[in-house]
mmCIF file of C-alpha atoms in Angstrom:
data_model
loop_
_atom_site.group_PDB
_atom_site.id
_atom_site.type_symbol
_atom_site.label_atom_id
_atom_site.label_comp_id
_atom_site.label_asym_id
_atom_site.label_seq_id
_atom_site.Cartn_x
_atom_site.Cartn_y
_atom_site.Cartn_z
ATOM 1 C CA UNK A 1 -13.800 -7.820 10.119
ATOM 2 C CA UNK A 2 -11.842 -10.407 8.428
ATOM 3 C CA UNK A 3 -13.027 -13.847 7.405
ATOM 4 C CA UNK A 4 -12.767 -16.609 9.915
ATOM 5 C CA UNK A 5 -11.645 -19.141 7.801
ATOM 6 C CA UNK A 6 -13.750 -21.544 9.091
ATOM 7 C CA UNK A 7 -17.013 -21.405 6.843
ATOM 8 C CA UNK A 8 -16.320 -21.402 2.492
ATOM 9 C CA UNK A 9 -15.230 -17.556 1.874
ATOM 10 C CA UNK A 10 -18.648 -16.101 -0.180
ATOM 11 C CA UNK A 11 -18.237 -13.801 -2.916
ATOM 12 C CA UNK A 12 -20.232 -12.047 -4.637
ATOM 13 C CA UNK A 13 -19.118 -11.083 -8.643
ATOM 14 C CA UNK A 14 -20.040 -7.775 -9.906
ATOM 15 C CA UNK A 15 -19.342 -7.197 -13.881
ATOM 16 C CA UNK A 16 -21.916 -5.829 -16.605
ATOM 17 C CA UNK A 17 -20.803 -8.522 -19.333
ATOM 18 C CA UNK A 18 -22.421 -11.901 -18.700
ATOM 19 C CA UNK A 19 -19.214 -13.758 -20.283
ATOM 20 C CA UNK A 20 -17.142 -12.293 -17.965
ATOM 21 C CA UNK A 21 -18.918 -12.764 -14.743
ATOM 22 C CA UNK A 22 -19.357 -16.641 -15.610
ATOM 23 C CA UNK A 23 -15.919 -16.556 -16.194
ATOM 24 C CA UNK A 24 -14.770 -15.299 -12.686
ATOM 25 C CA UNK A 25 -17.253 -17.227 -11.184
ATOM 26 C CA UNK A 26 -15.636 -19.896 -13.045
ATOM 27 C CA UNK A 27 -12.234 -18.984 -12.115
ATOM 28 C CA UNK A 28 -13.148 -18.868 -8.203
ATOM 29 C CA UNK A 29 -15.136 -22.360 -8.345
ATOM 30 C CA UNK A 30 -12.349 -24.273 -9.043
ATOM 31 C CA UNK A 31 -10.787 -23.552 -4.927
ATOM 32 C CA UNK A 32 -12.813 -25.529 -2.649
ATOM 33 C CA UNK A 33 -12.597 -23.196 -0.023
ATOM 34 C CA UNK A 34 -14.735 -19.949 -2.575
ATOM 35 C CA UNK A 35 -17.911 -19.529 -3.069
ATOM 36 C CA UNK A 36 -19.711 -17.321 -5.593
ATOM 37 C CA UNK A 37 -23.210 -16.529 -3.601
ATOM 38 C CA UNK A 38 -23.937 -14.053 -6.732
ATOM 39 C CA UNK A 39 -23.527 -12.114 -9.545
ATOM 40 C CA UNK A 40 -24.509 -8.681 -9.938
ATOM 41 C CA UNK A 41 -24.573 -6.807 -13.299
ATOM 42 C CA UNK A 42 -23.779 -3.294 -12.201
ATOM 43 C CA UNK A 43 -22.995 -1.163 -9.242
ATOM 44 C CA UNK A 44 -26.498 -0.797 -8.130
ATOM 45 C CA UNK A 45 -27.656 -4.007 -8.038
ATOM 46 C CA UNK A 46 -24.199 -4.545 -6.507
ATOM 47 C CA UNK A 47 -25.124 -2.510 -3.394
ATOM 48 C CA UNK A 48 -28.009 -3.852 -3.125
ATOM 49 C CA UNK A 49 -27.315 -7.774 -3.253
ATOM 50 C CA UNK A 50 -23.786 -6.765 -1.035
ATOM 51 C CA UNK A 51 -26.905 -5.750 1.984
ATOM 52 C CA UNK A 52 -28.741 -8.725 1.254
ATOM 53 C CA UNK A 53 -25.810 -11.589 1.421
ATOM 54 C CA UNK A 54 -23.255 -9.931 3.281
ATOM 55 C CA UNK A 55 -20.726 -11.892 1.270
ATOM 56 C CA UNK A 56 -16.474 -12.007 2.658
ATOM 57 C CA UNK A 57 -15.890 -10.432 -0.663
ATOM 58 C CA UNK A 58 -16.817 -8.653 -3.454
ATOM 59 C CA UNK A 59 -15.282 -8.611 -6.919
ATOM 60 C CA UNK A 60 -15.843 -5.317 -9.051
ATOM 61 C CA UNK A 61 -16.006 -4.011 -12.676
ATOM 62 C CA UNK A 62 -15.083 -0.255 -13.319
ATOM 63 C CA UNK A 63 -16.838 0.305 -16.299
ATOM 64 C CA UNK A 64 -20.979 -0.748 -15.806
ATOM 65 C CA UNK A 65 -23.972 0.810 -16.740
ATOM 66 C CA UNK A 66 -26.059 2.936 -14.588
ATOM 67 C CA UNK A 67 -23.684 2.844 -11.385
ATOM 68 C CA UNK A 68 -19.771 2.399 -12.500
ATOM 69 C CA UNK A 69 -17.829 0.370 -10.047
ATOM 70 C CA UNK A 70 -15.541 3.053 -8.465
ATOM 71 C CA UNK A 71 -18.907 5.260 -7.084
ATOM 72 C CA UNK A 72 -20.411 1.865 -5.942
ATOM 73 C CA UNK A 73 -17.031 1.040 -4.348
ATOM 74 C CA UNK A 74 -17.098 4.436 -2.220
ATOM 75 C CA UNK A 75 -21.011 3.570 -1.285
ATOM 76 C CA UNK A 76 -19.692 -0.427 -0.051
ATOM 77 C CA UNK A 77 -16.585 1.232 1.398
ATOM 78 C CA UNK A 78 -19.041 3.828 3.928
ATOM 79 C CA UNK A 79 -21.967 1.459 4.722
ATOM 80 C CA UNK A 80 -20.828 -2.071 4.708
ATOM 81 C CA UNK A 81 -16.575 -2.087 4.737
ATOM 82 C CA UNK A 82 -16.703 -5.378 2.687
ATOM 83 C CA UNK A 83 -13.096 -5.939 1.294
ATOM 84 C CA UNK A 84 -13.298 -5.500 -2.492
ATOM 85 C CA UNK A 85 -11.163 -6.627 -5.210
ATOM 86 C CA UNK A 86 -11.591 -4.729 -8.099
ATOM 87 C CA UNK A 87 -11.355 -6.858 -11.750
ATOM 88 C CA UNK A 88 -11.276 -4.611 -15.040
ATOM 89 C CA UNK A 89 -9.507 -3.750 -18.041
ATOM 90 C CA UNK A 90 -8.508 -0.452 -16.534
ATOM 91 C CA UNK A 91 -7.110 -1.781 -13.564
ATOM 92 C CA UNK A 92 -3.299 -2.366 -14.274
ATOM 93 C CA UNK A 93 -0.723 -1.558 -12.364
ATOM 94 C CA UNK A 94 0.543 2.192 -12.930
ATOM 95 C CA UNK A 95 -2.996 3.171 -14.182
ATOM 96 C CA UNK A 96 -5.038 6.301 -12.598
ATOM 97 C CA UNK A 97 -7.998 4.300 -12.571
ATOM 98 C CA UNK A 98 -5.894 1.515 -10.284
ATOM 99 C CA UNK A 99 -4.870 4.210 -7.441
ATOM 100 C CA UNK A 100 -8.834 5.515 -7.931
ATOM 101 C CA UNK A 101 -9.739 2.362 -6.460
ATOM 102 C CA UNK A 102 -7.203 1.566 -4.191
ATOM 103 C CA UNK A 103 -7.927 5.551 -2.764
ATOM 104 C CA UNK A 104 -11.812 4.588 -2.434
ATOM 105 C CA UNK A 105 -11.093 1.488 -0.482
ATOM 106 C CA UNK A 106 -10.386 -1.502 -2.844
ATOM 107 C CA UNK A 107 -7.953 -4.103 -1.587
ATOM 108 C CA UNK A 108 -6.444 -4.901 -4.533
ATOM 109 C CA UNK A 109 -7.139 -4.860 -8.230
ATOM 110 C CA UNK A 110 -6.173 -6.999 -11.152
ATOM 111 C CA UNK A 111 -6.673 -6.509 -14.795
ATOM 112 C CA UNK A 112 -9.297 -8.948 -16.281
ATOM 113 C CA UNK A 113 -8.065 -12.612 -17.370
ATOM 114 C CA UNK A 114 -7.643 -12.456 -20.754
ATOM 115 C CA UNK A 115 -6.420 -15.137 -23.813
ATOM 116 C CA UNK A 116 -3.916 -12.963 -25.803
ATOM 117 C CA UNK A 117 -0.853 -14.676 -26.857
ATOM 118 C CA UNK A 118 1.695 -12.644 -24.351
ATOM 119 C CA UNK A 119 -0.608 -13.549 -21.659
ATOM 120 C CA UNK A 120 -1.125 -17.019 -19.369
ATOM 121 C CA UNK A 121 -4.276 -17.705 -18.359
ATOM 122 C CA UNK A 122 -3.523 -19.908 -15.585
ATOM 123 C CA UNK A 123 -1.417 -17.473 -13.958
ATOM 124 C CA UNK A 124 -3.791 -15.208 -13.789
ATOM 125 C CA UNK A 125 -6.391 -17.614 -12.255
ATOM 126 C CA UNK A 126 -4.465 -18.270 -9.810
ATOM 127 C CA UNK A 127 -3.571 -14.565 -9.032
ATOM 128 C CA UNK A 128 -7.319 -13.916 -9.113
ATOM 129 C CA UNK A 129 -8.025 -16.827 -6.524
ATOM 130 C CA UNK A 130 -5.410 -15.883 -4.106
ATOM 131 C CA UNK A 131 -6.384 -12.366 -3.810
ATOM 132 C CA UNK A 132 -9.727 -12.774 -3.352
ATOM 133 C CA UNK A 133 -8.384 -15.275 -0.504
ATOM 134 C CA UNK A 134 -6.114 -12.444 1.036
ATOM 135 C CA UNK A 135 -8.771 -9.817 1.089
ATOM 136 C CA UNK A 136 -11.085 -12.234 2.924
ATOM 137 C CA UNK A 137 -8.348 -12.291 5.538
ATOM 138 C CA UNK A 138 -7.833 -8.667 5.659
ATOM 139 C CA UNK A 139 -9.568 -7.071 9.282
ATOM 140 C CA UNK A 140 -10.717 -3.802 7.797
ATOM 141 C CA UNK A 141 -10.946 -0.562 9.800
ATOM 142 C CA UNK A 142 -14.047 1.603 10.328
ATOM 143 C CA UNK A 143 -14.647 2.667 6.991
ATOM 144 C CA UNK A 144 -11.391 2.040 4.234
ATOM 145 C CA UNK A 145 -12.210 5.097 1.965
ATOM 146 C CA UNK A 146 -9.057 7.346 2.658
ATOM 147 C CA UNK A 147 -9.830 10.744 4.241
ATOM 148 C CA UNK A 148 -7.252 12.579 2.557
ATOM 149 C CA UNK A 149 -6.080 15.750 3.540
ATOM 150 C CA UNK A 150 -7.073 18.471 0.469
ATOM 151 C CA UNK A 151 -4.026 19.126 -1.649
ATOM 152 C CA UNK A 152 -2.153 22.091 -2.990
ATOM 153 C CA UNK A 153 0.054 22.273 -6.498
ATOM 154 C CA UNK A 154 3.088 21.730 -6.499
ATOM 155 C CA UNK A 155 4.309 25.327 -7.033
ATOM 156 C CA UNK A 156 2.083 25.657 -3.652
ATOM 157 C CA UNK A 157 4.010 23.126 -1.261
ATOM 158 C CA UNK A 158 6.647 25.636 0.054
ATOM 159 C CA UNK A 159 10.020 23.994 1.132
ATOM 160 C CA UNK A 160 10.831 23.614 4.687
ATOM 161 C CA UNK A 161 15.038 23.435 4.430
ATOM 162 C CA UNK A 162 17.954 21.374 4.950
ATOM 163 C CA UNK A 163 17.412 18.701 7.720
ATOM 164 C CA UNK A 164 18.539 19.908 11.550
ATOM 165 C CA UNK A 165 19.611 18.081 14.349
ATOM 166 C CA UNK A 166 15.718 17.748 15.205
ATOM 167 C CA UNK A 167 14.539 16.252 12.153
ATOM 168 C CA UNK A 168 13.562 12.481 12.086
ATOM 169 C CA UNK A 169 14.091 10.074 9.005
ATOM 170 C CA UNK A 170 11.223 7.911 8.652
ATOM 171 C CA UNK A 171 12.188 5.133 6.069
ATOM 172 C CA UNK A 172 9.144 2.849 4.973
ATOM 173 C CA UNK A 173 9.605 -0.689 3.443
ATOM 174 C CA UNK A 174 6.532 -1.924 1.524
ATOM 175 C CA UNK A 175 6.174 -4.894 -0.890
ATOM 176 C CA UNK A 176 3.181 -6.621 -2.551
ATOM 177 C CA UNK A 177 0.006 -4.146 -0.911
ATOM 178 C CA UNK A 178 2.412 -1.423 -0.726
ATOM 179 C CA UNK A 179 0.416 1.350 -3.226
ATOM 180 C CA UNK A 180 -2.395 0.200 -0.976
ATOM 181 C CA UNK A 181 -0.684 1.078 2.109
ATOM 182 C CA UNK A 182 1.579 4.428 1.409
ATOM 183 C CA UNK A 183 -1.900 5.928 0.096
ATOM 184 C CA UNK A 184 -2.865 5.617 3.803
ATOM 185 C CA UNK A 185 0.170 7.246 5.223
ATOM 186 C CA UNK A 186 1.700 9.921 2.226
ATOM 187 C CA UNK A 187 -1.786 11.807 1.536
ATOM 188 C CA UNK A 188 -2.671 11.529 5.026
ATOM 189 C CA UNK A 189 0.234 13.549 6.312
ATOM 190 C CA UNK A 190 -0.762 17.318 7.465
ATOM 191 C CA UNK A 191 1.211 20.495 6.371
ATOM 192 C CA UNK A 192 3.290 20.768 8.814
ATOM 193 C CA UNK A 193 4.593 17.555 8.750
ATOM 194 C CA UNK A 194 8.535 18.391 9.144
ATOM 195 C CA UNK A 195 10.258 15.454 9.025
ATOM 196 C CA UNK A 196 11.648 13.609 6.439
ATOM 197 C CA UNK A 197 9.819 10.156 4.528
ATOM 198 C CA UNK A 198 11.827 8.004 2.494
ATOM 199 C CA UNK A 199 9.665 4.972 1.213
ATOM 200 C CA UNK A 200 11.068 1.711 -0.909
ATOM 201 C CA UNK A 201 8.393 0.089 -3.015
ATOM 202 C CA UNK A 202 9.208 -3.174 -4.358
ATOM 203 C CA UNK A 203 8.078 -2.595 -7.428
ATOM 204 C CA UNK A 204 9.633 -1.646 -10.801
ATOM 205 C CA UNK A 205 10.933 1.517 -11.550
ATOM 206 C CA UNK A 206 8.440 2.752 -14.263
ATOM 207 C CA UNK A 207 5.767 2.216 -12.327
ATOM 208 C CA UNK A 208 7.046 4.441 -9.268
ATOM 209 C CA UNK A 209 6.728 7.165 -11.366
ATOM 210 C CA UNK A 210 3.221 7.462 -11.965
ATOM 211 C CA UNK A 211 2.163 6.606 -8.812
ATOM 212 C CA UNK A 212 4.796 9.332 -6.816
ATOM 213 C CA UNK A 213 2.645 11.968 -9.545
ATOM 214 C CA UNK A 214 -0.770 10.317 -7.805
ATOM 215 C CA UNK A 215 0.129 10.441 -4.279
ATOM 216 C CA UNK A 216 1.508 14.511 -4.807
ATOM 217 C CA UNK A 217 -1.808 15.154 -6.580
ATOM 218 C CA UNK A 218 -3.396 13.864 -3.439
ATOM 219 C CA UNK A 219 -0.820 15.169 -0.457
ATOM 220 C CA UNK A 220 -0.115 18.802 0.850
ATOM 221 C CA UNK A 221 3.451 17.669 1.016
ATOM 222 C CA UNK A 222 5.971 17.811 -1.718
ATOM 223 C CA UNK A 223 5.555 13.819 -3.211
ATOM 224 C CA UNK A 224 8.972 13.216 -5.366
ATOM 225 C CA UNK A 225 10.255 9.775 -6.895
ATOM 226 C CA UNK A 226 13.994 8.496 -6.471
ATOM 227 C CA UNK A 227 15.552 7.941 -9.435
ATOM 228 C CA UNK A 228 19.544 9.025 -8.772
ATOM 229 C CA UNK A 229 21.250 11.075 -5.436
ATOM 230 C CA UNK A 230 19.306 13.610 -3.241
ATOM 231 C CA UNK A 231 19.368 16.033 -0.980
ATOM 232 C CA UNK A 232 16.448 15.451 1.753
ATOM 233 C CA UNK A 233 14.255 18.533 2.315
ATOM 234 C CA UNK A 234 11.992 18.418 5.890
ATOM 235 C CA UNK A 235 8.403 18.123 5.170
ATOM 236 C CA UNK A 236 8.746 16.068 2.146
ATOM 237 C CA UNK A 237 8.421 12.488 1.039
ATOM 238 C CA UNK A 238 10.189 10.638 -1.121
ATOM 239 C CA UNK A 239 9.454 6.961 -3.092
ATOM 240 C CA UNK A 240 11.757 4.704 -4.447
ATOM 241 C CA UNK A 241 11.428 1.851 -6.778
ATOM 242 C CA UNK A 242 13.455 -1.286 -4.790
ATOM 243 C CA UNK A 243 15.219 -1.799 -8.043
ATOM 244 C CA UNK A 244 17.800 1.278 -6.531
ATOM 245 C CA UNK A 245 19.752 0.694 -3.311
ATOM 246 C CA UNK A 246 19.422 3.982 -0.972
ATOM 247 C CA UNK A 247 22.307 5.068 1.630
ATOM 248 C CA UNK A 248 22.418 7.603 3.815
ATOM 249 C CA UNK A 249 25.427 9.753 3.367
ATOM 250 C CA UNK A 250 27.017 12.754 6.262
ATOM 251 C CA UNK A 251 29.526 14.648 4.756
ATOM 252 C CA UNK A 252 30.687 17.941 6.651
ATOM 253 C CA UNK A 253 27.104 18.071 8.356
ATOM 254 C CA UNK A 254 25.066 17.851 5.268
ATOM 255 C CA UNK A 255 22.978 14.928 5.021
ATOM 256 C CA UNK A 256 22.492 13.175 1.689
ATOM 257 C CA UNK A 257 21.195 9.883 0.064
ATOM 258 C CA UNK A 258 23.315 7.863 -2.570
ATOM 259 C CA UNK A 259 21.129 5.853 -4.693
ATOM 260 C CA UNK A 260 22.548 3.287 -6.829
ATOM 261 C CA UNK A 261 21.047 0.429 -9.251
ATOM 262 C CA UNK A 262 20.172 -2.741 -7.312
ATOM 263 C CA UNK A 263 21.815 -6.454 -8.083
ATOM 264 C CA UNK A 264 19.888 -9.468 -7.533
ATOM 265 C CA UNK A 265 21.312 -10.052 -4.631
ATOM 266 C CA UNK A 266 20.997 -7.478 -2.555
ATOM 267 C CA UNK A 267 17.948 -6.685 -0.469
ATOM 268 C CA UNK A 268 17.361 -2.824 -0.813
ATOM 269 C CA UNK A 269 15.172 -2.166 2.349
ATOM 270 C CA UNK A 270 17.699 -3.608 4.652
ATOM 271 C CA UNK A 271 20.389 -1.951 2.810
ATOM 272 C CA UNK A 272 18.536 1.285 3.371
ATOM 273 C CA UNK A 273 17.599 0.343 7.131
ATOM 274 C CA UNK A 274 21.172 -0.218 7.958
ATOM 275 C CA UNK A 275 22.598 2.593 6.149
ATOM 276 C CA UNK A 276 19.529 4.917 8.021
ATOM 277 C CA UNK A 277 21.121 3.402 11.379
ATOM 278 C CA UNK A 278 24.520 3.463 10.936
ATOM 279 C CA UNK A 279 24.110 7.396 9.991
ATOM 280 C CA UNK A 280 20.867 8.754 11.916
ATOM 281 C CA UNK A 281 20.333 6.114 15.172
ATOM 282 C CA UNK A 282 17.769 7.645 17.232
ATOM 283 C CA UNK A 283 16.655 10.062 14.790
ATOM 284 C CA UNK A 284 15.894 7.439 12.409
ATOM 285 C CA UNK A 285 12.232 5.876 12.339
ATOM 286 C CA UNK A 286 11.968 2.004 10.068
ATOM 287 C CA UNK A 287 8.495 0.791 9.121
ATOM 288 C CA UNK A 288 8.346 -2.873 7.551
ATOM 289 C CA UNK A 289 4.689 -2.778 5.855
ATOM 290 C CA UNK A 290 3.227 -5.928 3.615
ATOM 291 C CA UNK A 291 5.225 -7.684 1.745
ATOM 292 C CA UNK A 292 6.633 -11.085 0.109
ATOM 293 C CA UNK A 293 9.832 -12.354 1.717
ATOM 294 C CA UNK A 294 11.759 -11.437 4.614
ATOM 295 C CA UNK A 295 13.563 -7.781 3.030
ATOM 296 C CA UNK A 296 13.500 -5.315 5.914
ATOM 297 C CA UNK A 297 13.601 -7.594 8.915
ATOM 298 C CA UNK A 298 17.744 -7.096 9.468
ATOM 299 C CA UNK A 299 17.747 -3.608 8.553
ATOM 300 C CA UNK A 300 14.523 -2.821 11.135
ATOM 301 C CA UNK A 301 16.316 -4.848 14.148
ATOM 302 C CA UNK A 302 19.039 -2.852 13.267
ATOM 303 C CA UNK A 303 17.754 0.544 13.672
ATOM 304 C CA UNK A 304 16.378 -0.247 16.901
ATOM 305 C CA UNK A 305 19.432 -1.876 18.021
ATOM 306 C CA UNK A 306 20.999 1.802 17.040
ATOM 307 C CA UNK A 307 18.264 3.957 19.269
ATOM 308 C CA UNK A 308 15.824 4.166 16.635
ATOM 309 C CA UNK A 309 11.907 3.656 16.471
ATOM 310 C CA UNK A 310 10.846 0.613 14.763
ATOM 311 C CA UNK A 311 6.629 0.071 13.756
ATOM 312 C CA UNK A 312 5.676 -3.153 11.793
ATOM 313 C CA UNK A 313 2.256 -3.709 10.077
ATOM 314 C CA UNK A 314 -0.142 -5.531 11.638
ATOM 315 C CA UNK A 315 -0.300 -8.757 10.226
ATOM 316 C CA UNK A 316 -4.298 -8.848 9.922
ATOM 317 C CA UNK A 317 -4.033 -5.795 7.875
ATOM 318 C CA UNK A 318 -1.650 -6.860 5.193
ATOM 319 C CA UNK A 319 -1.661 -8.258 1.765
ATOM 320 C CA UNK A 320 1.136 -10.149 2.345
ATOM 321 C CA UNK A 321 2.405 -10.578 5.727
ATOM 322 C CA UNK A 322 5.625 -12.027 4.850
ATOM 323 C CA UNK A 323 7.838 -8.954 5.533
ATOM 324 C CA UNK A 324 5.730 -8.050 9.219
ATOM 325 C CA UNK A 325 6.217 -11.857 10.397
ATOM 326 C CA UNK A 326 9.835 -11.989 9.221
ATOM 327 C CA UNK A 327 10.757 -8.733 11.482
ATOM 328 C CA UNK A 328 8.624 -9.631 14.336
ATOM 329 C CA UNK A 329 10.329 -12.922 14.607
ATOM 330 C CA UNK A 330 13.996 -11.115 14.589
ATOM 331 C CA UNK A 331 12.964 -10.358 18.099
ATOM 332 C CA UNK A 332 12.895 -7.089 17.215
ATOM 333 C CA UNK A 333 10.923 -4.862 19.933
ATOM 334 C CA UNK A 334 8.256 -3.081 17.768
ATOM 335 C CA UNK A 335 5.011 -0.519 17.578
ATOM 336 C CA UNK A 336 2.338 -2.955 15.584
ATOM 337 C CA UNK A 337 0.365 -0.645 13.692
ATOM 338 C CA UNK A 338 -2.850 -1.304 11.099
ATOM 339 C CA UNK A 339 -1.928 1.369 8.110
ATOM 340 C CA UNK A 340 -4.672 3.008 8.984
ATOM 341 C CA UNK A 341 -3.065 4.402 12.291
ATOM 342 C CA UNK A 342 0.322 4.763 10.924
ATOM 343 C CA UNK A 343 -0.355 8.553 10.162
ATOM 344 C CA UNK A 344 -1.631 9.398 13.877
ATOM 345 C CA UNK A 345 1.212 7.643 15.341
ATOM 346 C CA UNK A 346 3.958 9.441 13.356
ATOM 347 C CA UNK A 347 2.163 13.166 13.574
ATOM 348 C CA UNK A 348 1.136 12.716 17.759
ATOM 349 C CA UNK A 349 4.554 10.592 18.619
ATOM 350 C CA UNK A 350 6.051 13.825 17.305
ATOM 351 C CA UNK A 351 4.089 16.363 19.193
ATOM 352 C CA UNK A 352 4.126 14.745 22.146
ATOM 353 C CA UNK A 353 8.199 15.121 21.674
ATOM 354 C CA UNK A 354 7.564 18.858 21.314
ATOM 355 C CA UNK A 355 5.362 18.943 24.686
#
């Protein structure tokens, strides 16, 4: 359940050094609209105060004494589903220990302020602020901890072939909360899973990378990044950074994908959601997930416009809902989805074709 936004949003800090937990607590009293209803010094006491406040949010170290933050995450995660932002020196973006958390069930994660020359303070106070704001509006499903399916190695994930007339494209379009949400779809996806995933993260390209090598450590299916051209396989999934622009290309029967490096101007979901039309139409499948902005509205109207499926992110269950507004408001006719559900719909829409 998300907060209501009518009452202060009541958080409770969890962090093992004292200096730091005044410090957040610091950070989060200057919005009128937070309050810090305690501090905890480790994950234990964390569970334990978490039962007795029942705060909107919680705020979590990684490394603590006597519980660390990622087990008491999984324990919040099963019993209580509070959203939880995790805060630590190991959490920055492209890190194992980031994707940890976001697996287990944290909404986001931030590395701690900090006063080094290269870095500004204020920005991250406010980046601490808002996201503890966005996770209190966040309606959470049953339990956020991600079920995921057990994986193989790579030399294990056997190749299903060139794409046939049968095969659908499923692109995905994900901005700010996007690690957050392909870790609920890509490791989620079953064996034989035979159609083709294409996802654009707008995020920069060296950080694609290590988080394609997380999600294939964690999926039965082949994970790969995009860095240059490819040939689709079925039964794969592939991630690219949105600093590459992604068309779909037919030549002599042979589908491929051009990749090419981004300008500023150019939105690359909707370039990739047009292309995907133009070349696929009712074999093509567009998902707009969170996001800053308005990239992926124009390219999803346009691959329903062509015959194709079109599923937007529920707006209660996104980071950001920029991108999920901006398409719904194109008119376009769309399956609203929580990530959470994203994985049943694709898998039972397609055997319910093959019934």
């Amino acid at each position: 359940m998300g907060h209501n936004g009518a009452d202060k949003i009541r958080v409770l800090v969890v962090d093992d050094s004292a200096l730091m937990s005044r410090q957040i607590t610091s950070i989060l009293g200057e919005d009128s609209s937070i309050e810090v209803v305690g501090r905890a010094k480790d994950g234990l006491e964390a569970l334990t105060m978490v039962k007795e406040l029942q705060p909107d949010v919680v705020t979590m170290d990684v490394e603590m004494p006597r519980m660390n933050g990622i087990t008491a995450l999984k324990h919040i995660m099963v019993k209580h589903s509070v959203p939880t932002v995790m805060i630590s020196a190991l959490t920055k973006e492209g890190a194992k220990t980031t994707f940890d958390a976001l697996k287990f069930g944290a909404i986001d994660v931030i590395a701690k302020p900090s006063r080094r020359e290269d870095e500004n303070l204020e920005a991250q106070k406010t980046d601490i602020i808002s996201k503890v704001k966005r996770a209190a509006a966040i309606r959470t499903g049953r339990s956020r901890y991600i079920r995921m399916s057990a994986s193989l190695a790579r030399d294990e994930k056997i190749s299903k072939g060139l794409p046939d007339s049968n095969t659908r494209f499923i692109a995905i379009g994900a901005g700010t909360g996007g690690y957050y949400g392909l870790l609920r779809i890509i490791p989620g996806l079953p064996a034989e899973f035979s159609d083709v995933l294409i996802a654009v993260i707008l995020v920069a390209s060296k950080y694609v990378e290590p988080f394609v090598s997380y999600l294939d450590a964690h999926s039965v299916i082949p994970v790969r990044t995009v860095s240059g051209p490819f040939i689709p396989e079925r039964g794969a999934c592939y991630v690219c950074s949105g600093d590459y622009l992604l068309g779909m290309e037919n030549s002599h029967g042979a589908l491929g994908v051009s990749a090419v490096q981004r300008t500023e101007s150019e939105a690359s979901i909707n370039h990739f959601f047009n292309s995907l039309a133009e070349t696929l139409s009712s074999r093509a499948i567009g998902v707009v997930m969170t996001g800053a902005g308005e990239d992926g509205a124009e390219g999803l109207a346009s691959v329903r416009s062509a015959g194709g499926a079109a599923v937007v992110q529920d707006i209660n269950n996104c980071m950001d809902p920029s991108m999920p507004i901006a398409a719904l408001e194109k008119g376009t006719l769309a399956k609203v989805l929580p990530d959470y559900m994203m994985v049943d719909y694709l898998t039972k829409a397609r055997a319910a074709e093959k019934n």
